[in-house]
Coordinates of N, CA and C in Angstrom, one line a residue:
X1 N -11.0 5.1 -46.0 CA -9.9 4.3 -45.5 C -8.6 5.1 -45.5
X2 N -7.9 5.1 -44.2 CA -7.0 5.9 -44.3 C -5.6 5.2 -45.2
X3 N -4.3 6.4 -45.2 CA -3.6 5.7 -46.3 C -2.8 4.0 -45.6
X4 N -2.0 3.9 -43.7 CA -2.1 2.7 -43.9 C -2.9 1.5 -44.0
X5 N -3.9 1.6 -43.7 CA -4.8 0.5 -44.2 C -4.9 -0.2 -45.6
X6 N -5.0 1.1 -46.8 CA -4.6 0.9 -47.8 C -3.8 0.3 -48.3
X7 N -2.5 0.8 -47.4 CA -1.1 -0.4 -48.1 C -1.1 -1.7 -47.1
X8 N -1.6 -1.7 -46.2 CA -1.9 -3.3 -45.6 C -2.2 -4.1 -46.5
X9 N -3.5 -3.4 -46.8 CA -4.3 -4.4 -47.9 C -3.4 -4.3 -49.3
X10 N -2.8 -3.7 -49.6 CA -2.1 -3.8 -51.0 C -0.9 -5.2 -50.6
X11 N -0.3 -4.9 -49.2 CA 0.6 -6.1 -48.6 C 0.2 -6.9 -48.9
X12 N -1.0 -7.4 -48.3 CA -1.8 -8.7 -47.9 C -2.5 -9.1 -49.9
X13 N -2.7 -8.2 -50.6 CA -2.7 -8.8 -52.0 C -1.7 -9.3 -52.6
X14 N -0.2 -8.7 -52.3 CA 1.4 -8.8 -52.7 C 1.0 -10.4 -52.2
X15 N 0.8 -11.1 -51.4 CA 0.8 -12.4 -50.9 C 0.3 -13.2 -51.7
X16 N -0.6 -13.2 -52.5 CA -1.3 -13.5 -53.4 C -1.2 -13.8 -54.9
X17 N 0.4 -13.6 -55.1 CA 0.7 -13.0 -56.6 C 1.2 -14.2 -56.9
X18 N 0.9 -14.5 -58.4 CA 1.1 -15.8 -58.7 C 2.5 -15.2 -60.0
X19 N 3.9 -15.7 -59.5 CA 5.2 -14.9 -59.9 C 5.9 -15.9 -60.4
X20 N 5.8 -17.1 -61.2 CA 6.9 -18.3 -60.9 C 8.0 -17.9 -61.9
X21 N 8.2 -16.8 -62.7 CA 8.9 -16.7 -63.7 C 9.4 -15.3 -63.4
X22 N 9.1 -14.4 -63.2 CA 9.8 -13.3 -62.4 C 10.2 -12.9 -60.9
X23 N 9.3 -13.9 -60.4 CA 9.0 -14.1 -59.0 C 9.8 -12.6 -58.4
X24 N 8.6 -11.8 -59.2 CA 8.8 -10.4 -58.4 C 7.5 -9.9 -58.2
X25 N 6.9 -10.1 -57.0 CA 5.6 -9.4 -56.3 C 5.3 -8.4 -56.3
X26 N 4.0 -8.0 -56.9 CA 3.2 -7.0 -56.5 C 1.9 -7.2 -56.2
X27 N 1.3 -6.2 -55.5 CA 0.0 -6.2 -55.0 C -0.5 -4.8 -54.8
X28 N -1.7 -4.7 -55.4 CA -2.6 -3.5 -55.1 C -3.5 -3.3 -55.0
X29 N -4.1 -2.2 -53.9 CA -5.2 -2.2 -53.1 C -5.8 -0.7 -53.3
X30 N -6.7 -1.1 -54.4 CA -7.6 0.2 -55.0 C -9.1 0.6 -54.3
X31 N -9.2 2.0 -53.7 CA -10.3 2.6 -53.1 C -11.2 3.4 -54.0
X32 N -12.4 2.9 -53.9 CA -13.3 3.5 -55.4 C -14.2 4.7 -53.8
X33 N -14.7 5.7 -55.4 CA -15.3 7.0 -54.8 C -16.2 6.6 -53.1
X34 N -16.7 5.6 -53.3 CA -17.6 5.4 -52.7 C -17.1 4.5 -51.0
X35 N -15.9 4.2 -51.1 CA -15.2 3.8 -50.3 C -14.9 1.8 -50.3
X36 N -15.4 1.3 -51.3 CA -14.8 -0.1 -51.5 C -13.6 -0.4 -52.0
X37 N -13.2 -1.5 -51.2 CA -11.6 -2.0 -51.4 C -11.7 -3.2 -52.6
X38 N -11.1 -2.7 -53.6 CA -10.5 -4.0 -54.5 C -9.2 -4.4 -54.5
X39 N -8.6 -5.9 -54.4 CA -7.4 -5.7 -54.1 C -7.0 -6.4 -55.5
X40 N -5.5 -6.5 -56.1 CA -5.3 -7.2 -57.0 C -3.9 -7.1 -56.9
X41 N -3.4 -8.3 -57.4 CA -1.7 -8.7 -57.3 C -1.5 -9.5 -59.1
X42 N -0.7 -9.6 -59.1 CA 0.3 -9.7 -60.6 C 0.2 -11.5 -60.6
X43 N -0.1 -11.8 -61.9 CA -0.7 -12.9 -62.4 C 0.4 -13.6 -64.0
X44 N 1.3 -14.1 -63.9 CA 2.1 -14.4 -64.6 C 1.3 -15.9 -65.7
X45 N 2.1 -15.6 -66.5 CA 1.7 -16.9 -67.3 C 3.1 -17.2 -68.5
X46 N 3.4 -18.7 -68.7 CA 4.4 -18.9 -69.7 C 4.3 -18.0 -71.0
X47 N 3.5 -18.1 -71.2 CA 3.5 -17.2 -72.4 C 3.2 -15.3 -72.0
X48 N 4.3 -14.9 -71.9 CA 4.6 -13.5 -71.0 C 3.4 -12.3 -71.8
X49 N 3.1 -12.4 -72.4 CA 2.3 -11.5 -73.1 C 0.7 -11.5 -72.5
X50 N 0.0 -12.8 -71.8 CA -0.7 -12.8 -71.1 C -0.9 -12.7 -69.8
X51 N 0.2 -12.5 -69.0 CA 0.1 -11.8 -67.7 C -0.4 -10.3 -66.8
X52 N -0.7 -10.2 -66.2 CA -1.5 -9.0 -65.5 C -0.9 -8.1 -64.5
X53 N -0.6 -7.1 -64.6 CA -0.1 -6.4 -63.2 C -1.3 -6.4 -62.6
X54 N -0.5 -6.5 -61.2 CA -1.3 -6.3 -59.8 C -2.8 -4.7 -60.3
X55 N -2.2 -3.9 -60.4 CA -3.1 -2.4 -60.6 C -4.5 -2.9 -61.4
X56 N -3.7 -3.6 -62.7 CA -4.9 -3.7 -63.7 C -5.9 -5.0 -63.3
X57 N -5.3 -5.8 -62.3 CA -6.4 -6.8 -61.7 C -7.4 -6.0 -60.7
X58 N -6.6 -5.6 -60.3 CA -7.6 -4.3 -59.1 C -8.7 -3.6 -59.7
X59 N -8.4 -3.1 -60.9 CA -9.4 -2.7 -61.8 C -10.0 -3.1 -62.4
X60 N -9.9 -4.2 -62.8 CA -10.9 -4.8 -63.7 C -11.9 -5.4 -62.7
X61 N -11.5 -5.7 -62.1 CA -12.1 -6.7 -60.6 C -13.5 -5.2 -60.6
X62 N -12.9 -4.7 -60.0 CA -13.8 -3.4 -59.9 C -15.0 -2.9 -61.0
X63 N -14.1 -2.8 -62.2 CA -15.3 -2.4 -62.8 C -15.8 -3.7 -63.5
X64 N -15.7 -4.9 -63.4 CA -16.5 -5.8 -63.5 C -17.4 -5.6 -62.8
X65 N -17.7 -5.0 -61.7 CA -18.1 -5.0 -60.3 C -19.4 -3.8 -60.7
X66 N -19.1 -3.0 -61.3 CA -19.6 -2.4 -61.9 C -19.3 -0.6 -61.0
X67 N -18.0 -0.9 -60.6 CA -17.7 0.6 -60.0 C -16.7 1.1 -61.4
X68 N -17.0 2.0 -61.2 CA -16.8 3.0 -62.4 C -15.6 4.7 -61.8
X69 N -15.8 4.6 -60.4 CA -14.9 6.0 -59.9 C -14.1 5.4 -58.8
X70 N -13.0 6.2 -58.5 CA -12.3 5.8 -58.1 C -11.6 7.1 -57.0
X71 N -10.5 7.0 -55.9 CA -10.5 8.0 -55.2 C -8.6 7.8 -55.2
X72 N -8.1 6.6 -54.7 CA -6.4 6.5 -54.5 C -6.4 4.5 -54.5
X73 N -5.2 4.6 -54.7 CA -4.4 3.0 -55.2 C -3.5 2.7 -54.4
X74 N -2.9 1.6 -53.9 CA -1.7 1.4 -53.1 C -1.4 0.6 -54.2
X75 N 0.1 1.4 -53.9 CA 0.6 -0.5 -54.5 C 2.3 -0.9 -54.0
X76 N 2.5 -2.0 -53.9 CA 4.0 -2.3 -53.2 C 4.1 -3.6 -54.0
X77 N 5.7 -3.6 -54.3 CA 6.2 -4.4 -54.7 C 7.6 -5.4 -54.3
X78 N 8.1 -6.4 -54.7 CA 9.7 -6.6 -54.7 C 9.6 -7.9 -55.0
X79 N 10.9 -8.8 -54.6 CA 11.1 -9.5 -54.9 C 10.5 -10.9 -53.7
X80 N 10.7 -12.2 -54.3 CA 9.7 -12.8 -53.9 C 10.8 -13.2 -52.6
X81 N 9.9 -13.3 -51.3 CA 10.7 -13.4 -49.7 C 10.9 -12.2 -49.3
X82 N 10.9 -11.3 -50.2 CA 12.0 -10.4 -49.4 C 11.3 -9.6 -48.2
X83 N 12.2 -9.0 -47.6 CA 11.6 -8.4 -46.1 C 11.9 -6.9 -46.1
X84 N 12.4 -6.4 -47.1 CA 12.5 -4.8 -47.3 C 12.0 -4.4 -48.7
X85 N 11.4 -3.8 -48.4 CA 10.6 -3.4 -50.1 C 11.5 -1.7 -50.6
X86 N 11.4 -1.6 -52.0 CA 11.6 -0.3 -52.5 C 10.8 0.0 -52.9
X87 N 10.2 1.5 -53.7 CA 9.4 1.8 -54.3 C 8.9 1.2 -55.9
X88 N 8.1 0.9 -55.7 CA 7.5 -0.1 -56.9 C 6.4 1.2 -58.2
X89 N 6.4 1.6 -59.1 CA 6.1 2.2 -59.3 C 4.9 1.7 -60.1
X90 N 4.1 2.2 -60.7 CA 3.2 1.4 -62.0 C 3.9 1.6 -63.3
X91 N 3.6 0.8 -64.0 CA 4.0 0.5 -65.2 C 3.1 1.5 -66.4
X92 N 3.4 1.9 -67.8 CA 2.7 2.6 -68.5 C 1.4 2.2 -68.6
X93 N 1.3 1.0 -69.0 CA -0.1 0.3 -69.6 C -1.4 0.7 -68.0
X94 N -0.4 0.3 -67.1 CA -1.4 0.5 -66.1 C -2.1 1.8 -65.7
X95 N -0.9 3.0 -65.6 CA -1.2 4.3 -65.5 C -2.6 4.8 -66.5
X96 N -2.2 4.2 -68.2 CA -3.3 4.7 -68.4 C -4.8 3.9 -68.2
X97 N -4.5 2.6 -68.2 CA -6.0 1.9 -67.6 C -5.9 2.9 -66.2
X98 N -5.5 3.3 -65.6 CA -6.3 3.9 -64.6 C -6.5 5.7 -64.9
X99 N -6.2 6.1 -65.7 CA -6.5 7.1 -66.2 C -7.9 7.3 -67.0
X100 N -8.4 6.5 -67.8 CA -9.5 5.7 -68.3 C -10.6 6.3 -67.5
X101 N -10.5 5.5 -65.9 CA -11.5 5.4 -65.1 C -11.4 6.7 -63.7
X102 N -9.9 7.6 -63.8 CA -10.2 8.1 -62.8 C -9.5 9.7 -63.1
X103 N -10.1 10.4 -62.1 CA -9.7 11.8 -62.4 C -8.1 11.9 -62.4
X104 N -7.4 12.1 -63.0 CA -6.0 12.4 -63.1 C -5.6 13.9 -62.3
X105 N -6.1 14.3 -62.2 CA -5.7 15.2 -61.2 C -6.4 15.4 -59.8
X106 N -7.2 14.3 -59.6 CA -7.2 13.8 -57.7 C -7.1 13.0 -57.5
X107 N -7.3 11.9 -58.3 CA -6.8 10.4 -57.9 C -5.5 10.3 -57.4
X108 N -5.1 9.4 -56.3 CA -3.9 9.8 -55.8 C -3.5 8.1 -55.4
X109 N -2.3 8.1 -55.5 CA -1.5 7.1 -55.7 C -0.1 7.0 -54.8
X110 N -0.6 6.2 -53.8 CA 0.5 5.6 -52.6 C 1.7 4.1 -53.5
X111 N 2.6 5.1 -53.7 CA 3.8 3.8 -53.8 C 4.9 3.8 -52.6
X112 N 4.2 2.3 -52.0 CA 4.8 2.4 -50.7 C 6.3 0.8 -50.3
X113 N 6.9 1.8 -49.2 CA 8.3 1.1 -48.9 C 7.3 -0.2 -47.7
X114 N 6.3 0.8 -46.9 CA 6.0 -0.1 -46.0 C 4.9 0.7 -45.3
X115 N 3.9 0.1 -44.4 CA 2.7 0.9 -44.1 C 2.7 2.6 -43.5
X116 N 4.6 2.7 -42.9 CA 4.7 3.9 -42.7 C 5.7 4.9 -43.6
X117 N 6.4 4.2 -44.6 CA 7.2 4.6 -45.6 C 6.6 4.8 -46.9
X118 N 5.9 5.7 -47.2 CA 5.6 5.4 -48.9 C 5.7 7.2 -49.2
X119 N 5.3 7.3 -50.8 CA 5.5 8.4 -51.5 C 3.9 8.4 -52.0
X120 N 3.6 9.4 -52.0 CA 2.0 10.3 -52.8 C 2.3 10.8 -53.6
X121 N 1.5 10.6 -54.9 CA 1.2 11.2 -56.4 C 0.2 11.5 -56.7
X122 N -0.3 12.6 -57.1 CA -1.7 12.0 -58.0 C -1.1 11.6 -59.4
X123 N -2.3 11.1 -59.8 CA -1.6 10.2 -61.3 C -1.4 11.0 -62.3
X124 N -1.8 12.3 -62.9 CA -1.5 13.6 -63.6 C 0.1 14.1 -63.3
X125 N 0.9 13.3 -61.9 CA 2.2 13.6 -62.1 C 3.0 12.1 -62.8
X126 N 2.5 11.1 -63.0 CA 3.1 9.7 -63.2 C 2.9 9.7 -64.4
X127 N 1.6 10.3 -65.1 CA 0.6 10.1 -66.1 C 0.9 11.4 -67.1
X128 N 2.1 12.5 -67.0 CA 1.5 13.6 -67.5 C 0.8 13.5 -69.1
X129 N 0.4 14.6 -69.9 CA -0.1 14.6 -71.4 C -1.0 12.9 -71.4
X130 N -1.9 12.6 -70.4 CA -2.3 11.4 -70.7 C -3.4 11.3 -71.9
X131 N -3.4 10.7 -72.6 CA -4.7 10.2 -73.6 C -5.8 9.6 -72.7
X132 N -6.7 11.0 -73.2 CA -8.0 10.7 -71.8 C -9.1 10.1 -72.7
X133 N -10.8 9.7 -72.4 CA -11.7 9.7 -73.4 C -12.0 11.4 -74.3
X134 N -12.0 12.2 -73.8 CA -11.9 13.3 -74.3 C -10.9 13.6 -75.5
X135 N -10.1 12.8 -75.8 CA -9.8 12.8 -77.2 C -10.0 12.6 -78.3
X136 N -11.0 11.3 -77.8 CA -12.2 11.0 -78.6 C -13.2 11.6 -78.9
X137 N -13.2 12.4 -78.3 CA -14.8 13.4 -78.4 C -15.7 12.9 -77.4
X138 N -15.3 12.4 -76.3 CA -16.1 11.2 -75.2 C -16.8 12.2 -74.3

C-alpha cells in the first residue's frame, strides 16, 4: 500500500474516534509485513487513565489478530471539525508498544498534515535508546 492510501485510511479512522473530553482526534492506519491494514483511532473514557491512543488500538487489533510484524503506521491528528491538520506525533507509551512488535530501524512512520503533506521517520529516530525484548535476554 503506497504511503497515500495509508494516510486516507489513518483519515477515515480519525473519523471514528470517540473524543468527548479532549475532543482531539486521532487515527491510525498500521501496515503489517505481509500487507494488511489495521486501522485504530483514540478511545477516551471519564476516567482518563483508561483511554487508548489511536496507534495502540491499531495494534492490539492486530496482534489480537495474531499478526505479529509490521512494515510503516500513519497517523494524523487535530482537533475535533477541524479542516487543517498539524503534525500529530505518537506519544511515548505508543512508540514503545510499537517498538515491542517492530523493527526500529525499518519500520517507518508517516506523521501526516494531509494525504500529500506528511513527514517520514523510522521509529529508531522517535524511539532512540529504545527498551527492546533483547534486554531481557528475549
Amino acid at each position: 500500500m503506497d504511503n497515500k492510501n495509508l494516510i486516507r485510511a489513518a483519515f477515515e479512522a480519525r473519523g471514528r474516534a470517540y473524543t468527548p473530553y479532549s475532543h482531539f482526534q486521532v487515527g491510525a492506519a498500521l501496515l503489517s509485513a505481509d500487507g494488511q491494514l489495521f486501522q485504530g483511532c483514540n478511545i477516551e473514557n471519564a476516567s482518563y487513565g483508561v483511554s487508548n491512543c489511536a496507534e495502540r488500538t491499531a495494534l492490539f487489533k492486530a496482534v489480537s489478530e495474531g499478526v505479529r510484524e509490521f512494515s510503516k503506521i500513519a497517523i494524523v491528528g487535530g482537533p475535533e471539525g477541524a479542516e487543517h491538520f498539524s503534525i500529530c506525533e505518537p506519544c511515548g507509551i505508543c512508540r514503545q508498544a510499537l517498538a515491542e512488535f517492530c523493527d526500529i530501524d525499518r519500520f517507518t512512520v508517516l506523521l501526516a498534515k494531509s494525504e500529500e503533506d506528511y513527514e517520514e521517520y523510522l521509529l529508531c529516530e522517535l524511539l532512540p535508546h529504545a527498551f527492546l525484548p533483547a534486554h531481557l535476554g528475549k
